[in-house]
Structure formats: structure tokens, C-alpha cells
Amino acid sequence: EVQLVESGGGLVQAGGSLRLSCATSGFTFGDYAIGWFRQAPGKEREGVSCISSSGGATYYALSVTGRFTITSDNAKNTVYLQMNSLKPEDTAVYYCAAISGSYYPCRDYDYWGQGTQVTVSS
């Protein structure tokens, strides 16, 4: 059974940092691209950052470029999203997801976690 479990969300002040983790199981980690997505109330889901199955290619939404970094740890079957210089507009539920195909486009992935709330106060 494919499982993705997010952790690391919380409440942080503007300008602060959080690191989200996506622990995966039930599939061959090296065969899947992993992505981070977010959805704020009343807004559509947005692809924040995605990483290829090899870890050699990444995508970032323009809104987070230069502030967020996606990395993968094959030994732990885990993908991280380091979020720095957080802004109130980053407030959303963050989901990680997996796909057996290309990491790009960063949308419409196959398997999803339950999400973790990130709230950035001004």
C-alpha cells in the first residue's frame, strides 16, 4: 500500500522557517517523482515544488523560488521541503504526492498524503 505521511507543519511568524517532511512507503522510492502542493481556503491547489525520481531535477513555483528548497533522502525514503522567509500568503495545507512518471508538470500526481497545516502570522 502506497503511503505518504507529511509532518513539520505549524504556526510561524512571517520571516520564519519550517521544514516539512514527507515519509513514503509501499513503493520503490527511486522510481517515483515527489511533489509538494498546497491549498489555501477558497483557492485552487497549487504545485509548490517537485523533484524527479533521481533527485537531479526540480521545479519551483515562481511564488516560492529562492525561498523554498526541495530535497530527497533515498536512504530514508523521505522528501523534505525547507521553507524560509515565510510570508502570510504561504498559509495553506501542504500535501506531498507521488507519481511514477515525470516530475513535470508539477500537478496531477497519483498518490497523496493527508496534508499538514502551515500557518504564517503577520
CSV table of N, CA, C and O in Angstrom, one decimal, residues 7 17 34 47 55 59 65 70 73 76 85 88 91 106 117 119:
chain,number,residue,atom,x,y,z
A,7,SER,N,4.7,15.8,7.7
A,7,SER,CA,4.9,16.3,9.1
A,7,SER,C,5.7,17.6,9.0
A,7,SER,O,6.3,17.9,8.0
A,17,SER,N,11.0,30.1,9.5
A,17,SER,CA,11.3,28.9,8.7
A,17,SER,C,10.6,27.7,9.2
A,17,SER,O,10.3,27.6,10.4
A,34,ILE,N,8.4,13.0,-6.6
A,34,ILE,CA,7.6,13.5,-5.4
A,34,ILE,C,7.4,15.0,-5.5
A,34,ILE,O,8.3,15.7,-5.9
A,47,GLY,N,0.9,23.6,-7.3
A,47,GLY,CA,2.1,22.9,-7.2
A,47,GLY,C,3.2,23.8,-6.7
A,47,GLY,O,3.5,24.8,-7.4
A,55,GLY,N,16.2,12.7,-8.2
A,55,GLY,CA,16.6,13.9,-7.4
A,55,GLY,C,17.4,14.9,-8.2
A,55,GLY,O,17.8,15.9,-7.6
A,59,TYR,N,11.5,21.5,-9.7
A,59,TYR,CA,10.7,22.6,-10.2
A,59,TYR,C,10.2,23.4,-8.9
A,59,TYR,O,9.9,22.8,-7.9
A,65,THR,N,10.2,30.5,-5.4
A,65,THR,CA,11.6,30.4,-5.9
A,65,THR,C,12.5,31.3,-5.0
A,65,THR,O,12.2,32.5,-4.8
A,70,ILE,N,13.6,21.9,-2.1
A,70,ILE,CA,13.1,20.5,-2.0
A,70,ILE,C,14.4,19.6,-2.1
A,70,ILE,O,15.3,19.9,-2.9
A,73,ASP,N,15.9,12.2,0.3
A,73,ASP,CA,16.9,11.3,1.0
A,73,ASP,C,16.5,9.9,0.7
A,73,ASP,O,15.5,9.3,1.3
A,76,LYS,N,16.3,7.3,3.5
A,76,LYS,CA,15.1,7.3,4.4
A,76,LYS,C,13.8,7.4,3.7
A,76,LYS,O,12.7,7.5,4.3
A,85,SER,N,12.0,32.4,5.0
A,85,SER,CA,11.4,33.7,4.7
A,85,SER,C,9.9,33.6,4.4
A,85,SER,O,9.3,34.1,3.4
A,88,PRO,N,2.8,35.5,5.1
A,88,PRO,CA,1.4,35.1,5.4
A,88,PRO,C,0.7,34.4,4.2
A,88,PRO,O,-0.2,33.5,4.4
A,91,THR,N,0.4,30.6,3.9
A,91,THR,CA,-0.5,29.8,4.7
A,91,THR,C,-1.4,28.9,3.9
A,91,THR,O,-2.1,29.4,3.0
A,106,CYS,N,4.2,19.8,-12.6
A,106,CYS,CA,4.1,19.6,-11.1
A,106,CYS,C,2.6,19.7,-10.8
A,106,CYS,O,2.2,20.7,-10.2
A,117,GLN,N,-0.9,21.4,8.1
A,117,GLN,CA,-1.2,22.8,8.1
A,117,GLN,C,0.0,23.7,8.3
A,117,GLN,O,0.7,23.4,9.3
A,119,THR,N,0.7,27.7,9.0
A,119,THR,CA,0.1,29.0,9.2
A,119,THR,C,1.2,30.0,9.5
A,119,THR,O,2.0,29.8,10.4
